Amino acid sequence: DADVTQTPRNRITKTGKRIMLECSQTKGHDRMYWYRQDPGLGLRLIYYSFDVKDINKGEISDGYSVSRQAQAKFSLSLESAIPNQTALYFCATSDGTRYEQYFGPGTRLTVT
Amino acid sequence: AQSVTQPDIHITVSEGASLELRCNYSYGATPYLFWYVQSPGQGLQLLLKYFSGDTLVQGIKGFEAEFKRSQSSFNLRKPSVHWSDAAEYFCAVGGGSNYKLTFGKGTLLTVNP
């Protein structure tokens, strides 16, 4: 089984709808991250969390919110989706002593 | 602020040819450097990392990278490319207490038969 899972893998939604992307991990890592990937722009950090009570904004947090329900679960919400939030979203994890991050398979989100 | 530049957006090589993907970073202290690969429809997989010590690091799938502090570079190399290496490659830099990584915009590798 994959160490970092994301659901759903693909989602099409309409402008103005609320949507939640979920991430679960079995690696036992404390740190979790949400990125979005756009063609030609690489990965940009949306939010990150060092533990259940520690959540931090990344470089592009506007229009997004997160919830760290448990050490293993980190959800990303779009309260009112807009077309320019169409992107590939990745969840990643890392442990408390290392910098390398481990990525989930991604969620492709389309907002029409 | 830390940053990463991958000067080549797209590179095409023939199968069996050698490969070098360029990465330049900006970071105020000793950086932690990474190369990730993203195959079509997949997440990012860690190829190799540099933390300290030997400046030539070996990774998975026959890749290696060399850290050159004087040039602020961390170029990825492979002596003989296979068709399965076609993917997008990302360089990343991290350091400090925030444990964040900054990614480059990626280099897309096409491998011709």
PDB file of C-alpha atoms in Angstrom:
ATOM      1  CA  ASP A   1       0.000   0.000   0.000  1.00  0.00           C
ATOM      2  CA  ALA A   2       1.129   3.551  -0.697  1.00  0.00           C
ATOM      3  CA  ASP A   3       2.621   5.467   2.212  1.00  0.00           C
ATOM      4  CA  VAL A   4       0.905   8.736   1.249  1.00  0.00           C
ATOM      5  CA  THR A   5      -2.572   8.568  -0.238  1.00  0.00           C
ATOM      6  CA  GLN A   6      -4.761  11.312  -1.636  1.00  0.00           C
ATOM      7  CA  THR A   7      -8.467  11.308  -2.327  1.00  0.00           C
ATOM      8  CA  PRO A   8     -10.024  11.936  -4.726  1.00  0.00           C
ATOM      9  CA  ARG A   9      -7.507  11.413  -7.539  1.00  0.00           C
ATOM     10  CA  ASN A  10      -9.563  13.419  -9.972  1.00  0.00           C
ATOM     11  CA  ARG A  11     -12.329  15.924  -9.388  1.00  0.00           C
ATOM     12  CA  ILE A  12     -14.333  18.239 -11.556  1.00  0.00           C
ATOM     13  CA  THR A  13     -16.338  20.906  -9.779  1.00  0.00           C
ATOM     14  CA  LYS A  14     -18.145  24.128 -10.569  1.00  0.00           C
ATOM     15  CA  THR A  15     -17.244  27.674  -9.665  1.00  0.00           C
ATOM     16  CA  GLY A  16     -18.425  28.590  -6.177  1.00  0.00           C
ATOM     17  CA  LYS A  17     -18.583  25.045  -4.842  1.00  0.00           C
ATOM     18  CA  ARG A  18     -16.799  23.982  -1.683  1.00  0.00           C
ATOM     19  CA  ILE A  19     -14.412  21.091  -2.121  1.00  0.00           C
ATOM     20  CA  MET A  20     -12.141  19.138   0.198  1.00  0.00           C
ATOM     21  CA  LEU A  21      -9.048  17.211  -0.776  1.00  0.00           C
ATOM     22  CA  GLU A  22      -7.822  14.632   1.689  1.00  0.00           C
ATOM     23  CA  CYS A  23      -4.394  13.256   2.471  1.00  0.00           C
ATOM     24  CA  SER A  24      -3.478  10.320   4.684  1.00  0.00           C
ATOM     25  CA  GLN A  25      -0.084   8.893   5.510  1.00  0.00           C
ATOM     26  CA  THR A  26       1.217   5.763   7.152  1.00  0.00           C
ATOM     27  CA  LYS A  27       4.834   6.915   7.377  1.00  0.00           C
ATOM     28  CA  GLY A  28       4.455   8.197  10.928  1.00  0.00           C
ATOM     29  CA  HIS A  29       5.769  11.605   9.933  1.00  0.00           C
ATOM     30  CA  ASP A  30       4.947  14.718  11.900  1.00  0.00           C
ATOM     31  CA  ARG A  31       5.189  17.211   9.078  1.00  0.00           C
ATOM     32  CA  MET A  32       2.694  17.463   6.239  1.00  0.00           C
ATOM     33  CA  TYR A  33       2.466  19.835   3.278  1.00  0.00           C
ATOM     34  CA  TRP A  34       0.070  20.841   0.520  1.00  0.00           C
ATOM     35  CA  TYR A  35       1.399  22.023  -2.855  1.00  0.00           C
ATOM     36  CA  ARG A  36      -0.170  22.936  -6.133  1.00  0.00           C
ATOM     37  CA  GLN A  37       1.511  22.300  -9.470  1.00  0.00           C
ATOM     38  CA  ASP A  38       0.807  24.344 -12.570  1.00  0.00           C
ATOM     39  CA  PRO A  39       2.511  23.816 -15.928  1.00  0.00           C
ATOM     40  CA  GLY A  40       5.687  25.844 -16.120  1.00  0.00           C
ATOM     41  CA  LEU A  41       5.449  27.024 -12.524  1.00  0.00           C
ATOM     42  CA  GLY A  42       6.730  23.994 -10.625  1.00  0.00           C
ATOM     43  CA  LEU A  43       5.400  23.296  -7.144  1.00  0.00           C
ATOM     44  CA  ARG A  44       4.200  26.050  -4.878  1.00  0.00           C
ATOM     45  CA  LEU A  45       3.538  25.591  -1.174  1.00  0.00           C
ATOM     46  CA  ILE A  46      -0.004  26.288   0.006  1.00  0.00           C
ATOM     47  CA  TYR A  47       0.059  25.255   3.679  1.00  0.00           C
ATOM     48  CA  TYR A  48       2.209  23.163   5.953  1.00  0.00           C
ATOM     49  CA  SER A  49       1.795  21.624   9.380  1.00  0.00           C
ATOM     50  CA  PHE A  50       4.418  20.480  11.831  1.00  0.00           C
ATOM     51  CA  ASP A  51       1.937  18.800  14.141  1.00  0.00           C
ATOM     52  CA  VAL A  52      -1.779  18.780  14.874  1.00  0.00           C
ATOM     53  CA  LYS A  53      -1.649  22.171  16.613  1.00  0.00           C
ATOM     54  CA  ASP A  54       0.843  23.851  14.303  1.00  0.00           C
ATOM     55  CA  ILE A  55      -0.416  25.036  10.909  1.00  0.00           C
ATOM     56  CA  ASN A  56       1.355  27.584   8.755  1.00  0.00           C
ATOM     57  CA  LYS A  57       0.612  29.444   5.554  1.00  0.00           C
ATOM     58  CA  GLY A  58       2.776  28.879   2.547  1.00  0.00           C
ATOM     59  CA  GLU A  59       3.387  31.218  -0.362  1.00  0.00           C
ATOM     60  CA  ILE A  60      -0.064  30.912  -1.954  1.00  0.00           C
ATOM     61  CA  SER A  61      -2.598  30.287   0.826  1.00  0.00           C
ATOM     62  CA  ASP A  62      -5.279  32.764  -0.292  1.00  0.00           C
ATOM     63  CA  GLY A  63      -8.501  30.954  -1.165  1.00  0.00           C
ATOM     64  CA  TYR A  64      -7.481  27.800   0.683  1.00  0.00           C
ATOM     65  CA  SER A  65      -7.838  26.457   4.211  1.00  0.00           C
ATOM     66  CA  VAL A  66      -6.540  23.311   5.890  1.00  0.00           C
ATOM     67  CA  SER A  67      -7.340  21.010   8.761  1.00  0.00           C
ATOM     68  CA  ARG A  68      -4.960  18.636  10.514  1.00  0.00           C
ATOM     69  CA  GLN A  69      -7.380  16.103  11.965  1.00  0.00           C
ATOM     70  CA  ALA A  70      -4.699  13.766  13.272  1.00  0.00           C
ATOM     71  CA  GLN A  71      -1.020  13.151  12.841  1.00  0.00           C
ATOM     72  CA  ALA A  72      -1.805  11.054   9.792  1.00  0.00           C
ATOM     73  CA  LYS A  73      -4.464  13.230   8.142  1.00  0.00           C
ATOM     74  CA  PHE A  74      -4.227  16.658   6.531  1.00  0.00           C
ATOM     75  CA  SER A  75      -7.076  18.074   4.454  1.00  0.00           C
ATOM     76  CA  LEU A  76      -7.130  20.993   2.038  1.00  0.00           C
ATOM     77  CA  SER A  77     -10.351  22.908   1.431  1.00  0.00           C
ATOM     78  CA  LEU A  78     -11.378  25.340  -1.255  1.00  0.00           C
ATOM     79  CA  GLU A  79     -14.257  27.265   0.306  1.00  0.00           C
ATOM     80  CA  SER A  80     -15.504  28.704  -2.972  1.00  0.00           C
ATOM     81  CA  ALA A  81     -13.688  27.227  -5.923  1.00  0.00           C
ATOM     82  CA  ILE A  82     -12.671  29.426  -8.854  1.00  0.00           C
ATOM     83  CA  PRO A  83     -11.339  28.417 -12.296  1.00  0.00           C
ATOM     84  CA  ASN A  84      -7.771  29.549 -11.596  1.00  0.00           C
ATOM     85  CA  GLN A  85      -7.603  26.948  -8.845  1.00  0.00           C
ATOM     86  CA  THR A  86      -7.600  24.315 -11.552  1.00  0.00           C
ATOM     87  CA  ALA A  87      -4.306  22.498 -10.918  1.00  0.00           C
ATOM     88  CA  LEU A  88      -2.628  19.329  -9.733  1.00  0.00           C
ATOM     89  CA  TYR A  89      -2.494  19.209  -5.941  1.00  0.00           C
ATOM     90  CA  PHE A  90       0.083  17.235  -4.013  1.00  0.00           C
ATOM     91  CA  CYS A  91       0.341  16.269  -0.388  1.00  0.00           C
ATOM     92  CA  ALA A  92       3.767  15.521   1.064  1.00  0.00           C
ATOM     93  CA  THR A  93       5.206  14.423   4.387  1.00  0.00           C
ATOM     94  CA  SER A  94       8.545  14.579   6.175  1.00  0.00           C
ATOM     95  CA  ASP A  95       9.797  13.476   9.562  1.00  0.00           C
ATOM     96  CA  GLY A  96      11.067  15.779  12.280  1.00  0.00           C
ATOM     97  CA  THR A  97      14.747  15.490  11.550  1.00  0.00           C
ATOM     98  CA  ARG A  98      15.085  15.410   7.781  1.00  0.00           C
ATOM     99  CA  TYR A  99      14.299  17.739   4.938  1.00  0.00           C
ATOM    100  CA  GLU A 100      13.349  15.254   2.259  1.00  0.00           C
ATOM    101  CA  GLN A 101       9.650  15.061   1.544  1.00  0.00           C
ATOM    102  CA  TYR A 102       7.590  12.133   0.333  1.00  0.00           C
ATOM    103  CA  PHE A 103       4.757  12.824  -2.047  1.00  0.00           C
ATOM    104  CA  GLY A 104       1.343  11.407  -2.656  1.00  0.00           C
ATOM    105  CA  PRO A 105       0.096  10.606  -6.174  1.00  0.00           C
ATOM    106  CA  GLY A 106      -1.702  13.920  -6.556  1.00  0.00           C
ATOM    107  CA  THR A 107      -5.267  15.121  -7.105  1.00  0.00           C
ATOM    108  CA  ARG A 108      -6.169  16.638 -10.428  1.00  0.00           C
ATOM    109  CA  LEU A 109      -8.779  19.331  -9.787  1.00  0.00           C
ATOM    110  CA  THR A 110     -10.710  21.077 -12.518  1.00  0.00           C
ATOM    111  CA  VAL A 111     -12.955  24.024 -11.711  1.00  0.00           C
ATOM    112  CA  THR A 112     -15.382  24.913 -14.490  1.00  0.00           C
TER     113      THR A 112
ATOM    114  CA  ALA B   1      15.082  33.893   0.553  1.00  0.00           C
ATOM    115  CA  GLN B   2      15.930  30.614  -1.047  1.00  0.00           C
ATOM    116  CA  SER B   3      15.348  29.990  -4.742  1.00  0.00           C
ATOM    117  CA  VAL B   4      16.073  27.461  -7.454  1.00  0.00           C
ATOM    118  CA  THR B   5      16.619  28.017 -11.154  1.00  0.00           C
ATOM    119  CA  GLN B   6      16.410  25.250 -13.715  1.00  0.00           C
ATOM    120  CA  PRO B   7      17.535  27.000 -16.900  1.00  0.00           C
ATOM    121  CA  ASP B   8      16.299  24.327 -19.307  1.00  0.00           C
ATOM    122  CA  ILE B   9      12.546  23.973 -19.650  1.00  0.00           C
ATOM    123  CA  HIS B  10      12.743  21.053 -22.081  1.00  0.00           C
ATOM    124  CA  ILE B  11      15.609  18.780 -23.122  1.00  0.00           C
ATOM    125  CA  THR B  12      15.558  16.083 -25.776  1.00  0.00           C
ATOM    126  CA  VAL B  13      18.187  13.350 -25.886  1.00  0.00           C
ATOM    127  CA  SER B  14      18.590  10.105 -27.753  1.00  0.00           C
ATOM    128  CA  GLU B  15      18.392   6.831 -25.915  1.00  0.00           C
ATOM    129  CA  GLY B  16      21.880   5.812 -24.811  1.00  0.00           C
ATOM    130  CA  ALA B  17      23.207   9.362 -24.797  1.00  0.00           C
ATOM    131  CA  SER B  18      24.505  11.066 -21.689  1.00  0.00           C
ATOM    132  CA  LEU B  19      22.380  13.546 -19.793  1.00  0.00           C
ATOM    133  CA  GLU B  20      23.028  16.594 -17.660  1.00  0.00           C
ATOM    134  CA  LEU B  21      20.217  18.658 -16.139  1.00  0.00           C
ATOM    135  CA  ARG B  22      21.213  21.973 -14.659  1.00  0.00           C
ATOM    136  CA  CYS B  23      20.180  23.401 -11.310  1.00  0.00           C
ATOM    137  CA  ASN B  24      21.332  26.636  -9.699  1.00  0.00           C
ATOM    138  CA  TYR B  25      20.256  27.601  -6.217  1.00  0.00           C
ATOM    139  CA  SER B  26      20.324  30.610  -3.970  1.00  0.00           C
ATOM    140  CA  TYR B  27      20.581  30.046  -0.245  1.00  0.00           C
ATOM    141  CA  GLY B  28      22.370  31.942   2.491  1.00  0.00           C
ATOM    142  CA  ALA B  29      23.898  29.002   4.331  1.00  0.00           C
ATOM    143  CA  THR B  30      24.778  25.418   3.603  1.00  0.00           C
ATOM    144  CA  PRO B  31      21.888  24.110   1.543  1.00  0.00           C
ATOM    145  CA  TYR B  32      20.149  20.799   1.519  1.00  0.00           C
ATOM    146  CA  LEU B  33      19.641  19.870  -2.131  1.00  0.00           C
ATOM    147  CA  PHE B  34      17.353  17.375  -3.810  1.00  0.00           C
ATOM    148  CA  TRP B  35      16.376  16.053  -7.200  1.00  0.00           C
ATOM    149  CA  TYR B  36      12.911  14.617  -7.738  1.00  0.00           C
ATOM    150  CA  VAL B  37      11.431  12.930 -10.788  1.00  0.00           C
ATOM    151  CA  GLN B  38       7.795  13.002 -11.851  1.00  0.00           C
ATOM    152  CA  SER B  39       6.692  10.446 -14.399  1.00  0.00           C
ATOM    153  CA  PRO B  40       3.496  11.180 -16.341  1.00  0.00           C
ATOM    154  CA  GLY B  41       0.459  10.918 -14.091  1.00  0.00           C
ATOM    155  CA  GLN B  42       2.558  10.201 -11.034  1.00  0.00           C
ATOM    156  CA  GLY B  43       3.680  11.949  -7.881  1.00  0.00           C
ATOM    157  CA  LEU B  44       7.225  13.093  -7.234  1.00  0.00           C
ATOM    158  CA  GLN B  45       9.839  10.507  -6.398  1.00  0.00           C
ATOM    159  CA  LEU B  46      13.093  11.382  -4.643  1.00  0.00           C
ATOM    160  CA  LEU B  47      16.096  10.602  -6.862  1.00  0.00           C
ATOM    161  CA  LEU B  48      18.901  11.787  -4.609  1.00  0.00           C
ATOM    162  CA  LYS B  49      19.858  14.285  -1.949  1.00  0.00           C
ATOM    163  CA  TYR B  50      22.858  16.225  -0.706  1.00  0.00           C
ATOM    164  CA  PHE B  51      23.279  17.223   2.907  1.00  0.00           C
ATOM    165  CA  SER B  52      27.027  17.333   3.505  1.00  0.00           C
ATOM    166  CA  GLY B  53      30.208  15.421   2.867  1.00  0.00           C
ATOM    167  CA  ASP B  54      31.105  14.026  -0.516  1.00  0.00           C
ATOM    168  CA  THR B  55      29.987  16.484  -3.172  1.00  0.00           C
ATOM    169  CA  LEU B  56      29.198  13.738  -5.674  1.00  0.00           C
ATOM    170  CA  VAL B  57      26.081  11.893  -4.606  1.00  0.00           C
ATOM    171  CA  GLN B  58      24.596   8.773  -6.086  1.00  0.00           C
ATOM    172  CA  GLY B  59      20.909   8.185  -6.410  1.00  0.00           C
ATOM    173  CA  ILE B  60      18.428   5.691  -7.703  1.00  0.00           C
ATOM    174  CA  LYS B  61      18.021   4.644 -11.332  1.00  0.00           C
ATOM    175  CA  GLY B  62      21.689   5.307 -12.116  1.00  0.00           C
ATOM    176  CA  PHE B  63      21.555   9.064 -11.521  1.00  0.00           C
ATOM    177  CA  GLU B  64      24.205  11.137  -9.801  1.00  0.00           C
ATOM    178  CA  ALA B  65      24.561  14.821  -8.939  1.00  0.00           C
ATOM    179  CA  GLU B  66      27.483  17.026  -8.064  1.00  0.00           C
ATOM    180  CA  PHE B  67      27.316  19.878  -5.567  1.00  0.00           C
ATOM    181  CA  LYS B  68      29.529  22.808  -6.521  1.00  0.00           C
ATOM    182  CA  ARG B  69      29.419  25.479  -3.861  1.00  0.00           C
ATOM    183  CA  SER B  70      31.495  27.958  -5.891  1.00  0.00           C
ATOM    184  CA  GLN B  71      28.976  27.806  -8.727  1.00  0.00           C
ATOM    185  CA  SER B  72      25.856  27.404  -6.540  1.00  0.00           C
ATOM    186  CA  SER B  73      24.982  24.423  -8.685  1.00  0.00           C
ATOM    187  CA  PHE B  74      23.686  20.912  -8.214  1.00  0.00           C
ATOM    188  CA  ASN B  75      23.540  19.359 -11.678  1.00  0.00           C
ATOM    189  CA  LEU B  76      21.997  15.953 -12.298  1.00  0.00           C
ATOM    190  CA  ARG B  77      23.753  13.488 -14.586  1.00  0.00           C
ATOM    191  CA  LYS B  78      23.279  10.071 -16.092  1.00  0.00           C
ATOM    192  CA  PRO B  79      25.826   8.439 -18.400  1.00  0.00           C
ATOM    193  CA  SER B  80      23.320   6.580 -20.579  1.00  0.00           C
ATOM    194  CA  VAL B  81      19.658   7.514 -20.771  1.00  0.00           C
ATOM    195  CA  HIS B  82      16.910   4.923 -21.098  1.00  0.00           C
ATOM    196  CA  TRP B  83      13.508   5.539 -22.676  1.00  0.00           C
ATOM    197  CA  SER B  84      11.930   5.058 -19.243  1.00  0.00           C
ATOM    198  CA  ASP B  85      13.798   8.155 -17.974  1.00  0.00           C
ATOM    199  CA  ALA B  86      11.415  10.388 -19.911  1.00  0.00           C
ATOM    200  CA  ALA B  87       9.790  12.486 -17.204  1.00  0.00           C
ATOM    201  CA  GLU B  88       9.896  15.888 -15.566  1.00  0.00           C
ATOM    202  CA  TYR B  89      12.738  16.568 -13.161  1.00  0.00           C
ATOM    203  CA  PHE B  90      12.651  19.000 -10.278  1.00  0.00           C
ATOM    204  CA  CYS B  91      15.512  20.409  -8.257  1.00  0.00           C
ATOM    205  CA  ALA B  92      14.759  21.622  -4.727  1.00  0.00           C
ATOM    206  CA  VAL B  93      16.619  23.445  -1.972  1.00  0.00           C
ATOM    207  CA  GLY B  94      15.934  23.545   1.752  1.00  0.00           C
ATOM    208  CA  GLY B  95      17.543  24.536   5.023  1.00  0.00           C
ATOM    209  CA  GLY B  96      16.972  26.296   8.288  1.00  0.00           C
ATOM    210  CA  SER B  97      14.399  25.617  10.952  1.00  0.00           C
ATOM    211  CA  ASN B  98      11.283  25.831   8.801  1.00  0.00           C
ATOM    212  CA  TYR B  99      11.947  22.581   6.952  1.00  0.00           C
ATOM    213  CA  LYS B 100      10.423  23.976   3.779  1.00  0.00           C
ATOM    214  CA  LEU B 101      11.629  23.079   0.323  1.00  0.00           C
ATOM    215  CA  THR B 102      11.692  25.473  -2.600  1.00  0.00           C
ATOM    216  CA  PHE B 103      11.318  23.822  -5.988  1.00  0.00           C
ATOM    217  CA  GLY B 104      12.518  24.837  -9.401  1.00  0.00           C
ATOM    218  CA  LYS B 105      10.055  25.020 -12.257  1.00  0.00           C
ATOM    219  CA  GLY B 106      11.184  21.707 -13.666  1.00  0.00           C
ATOM    220  CA  THR B 107      12.911  20.340 -16.761  1.00  0.00           C
ATOM    221  CA  LEU B 108      10.952  18.075 -19.068  1.00  0.00           C
ATOM    222  CA  LEU B 109      13.074  15.295 -20.527  1.00  0.00           C
ATOM    223  CA  THR B 110      12.116  13.661 -23.805  1.00  0.00           C
ATOM    224  CA  VAL B 111      14.019  10.554 -24.889  1.00  0.00           C
ATOM    225  CA  ASN B 112      14.127   9.721 -28.599  1.00  0.00           C
ATOM    226  CA  PRO B 113      14.540   6.097 -29.675  1.00  0.00           C
TER     227      PRO B 113
END
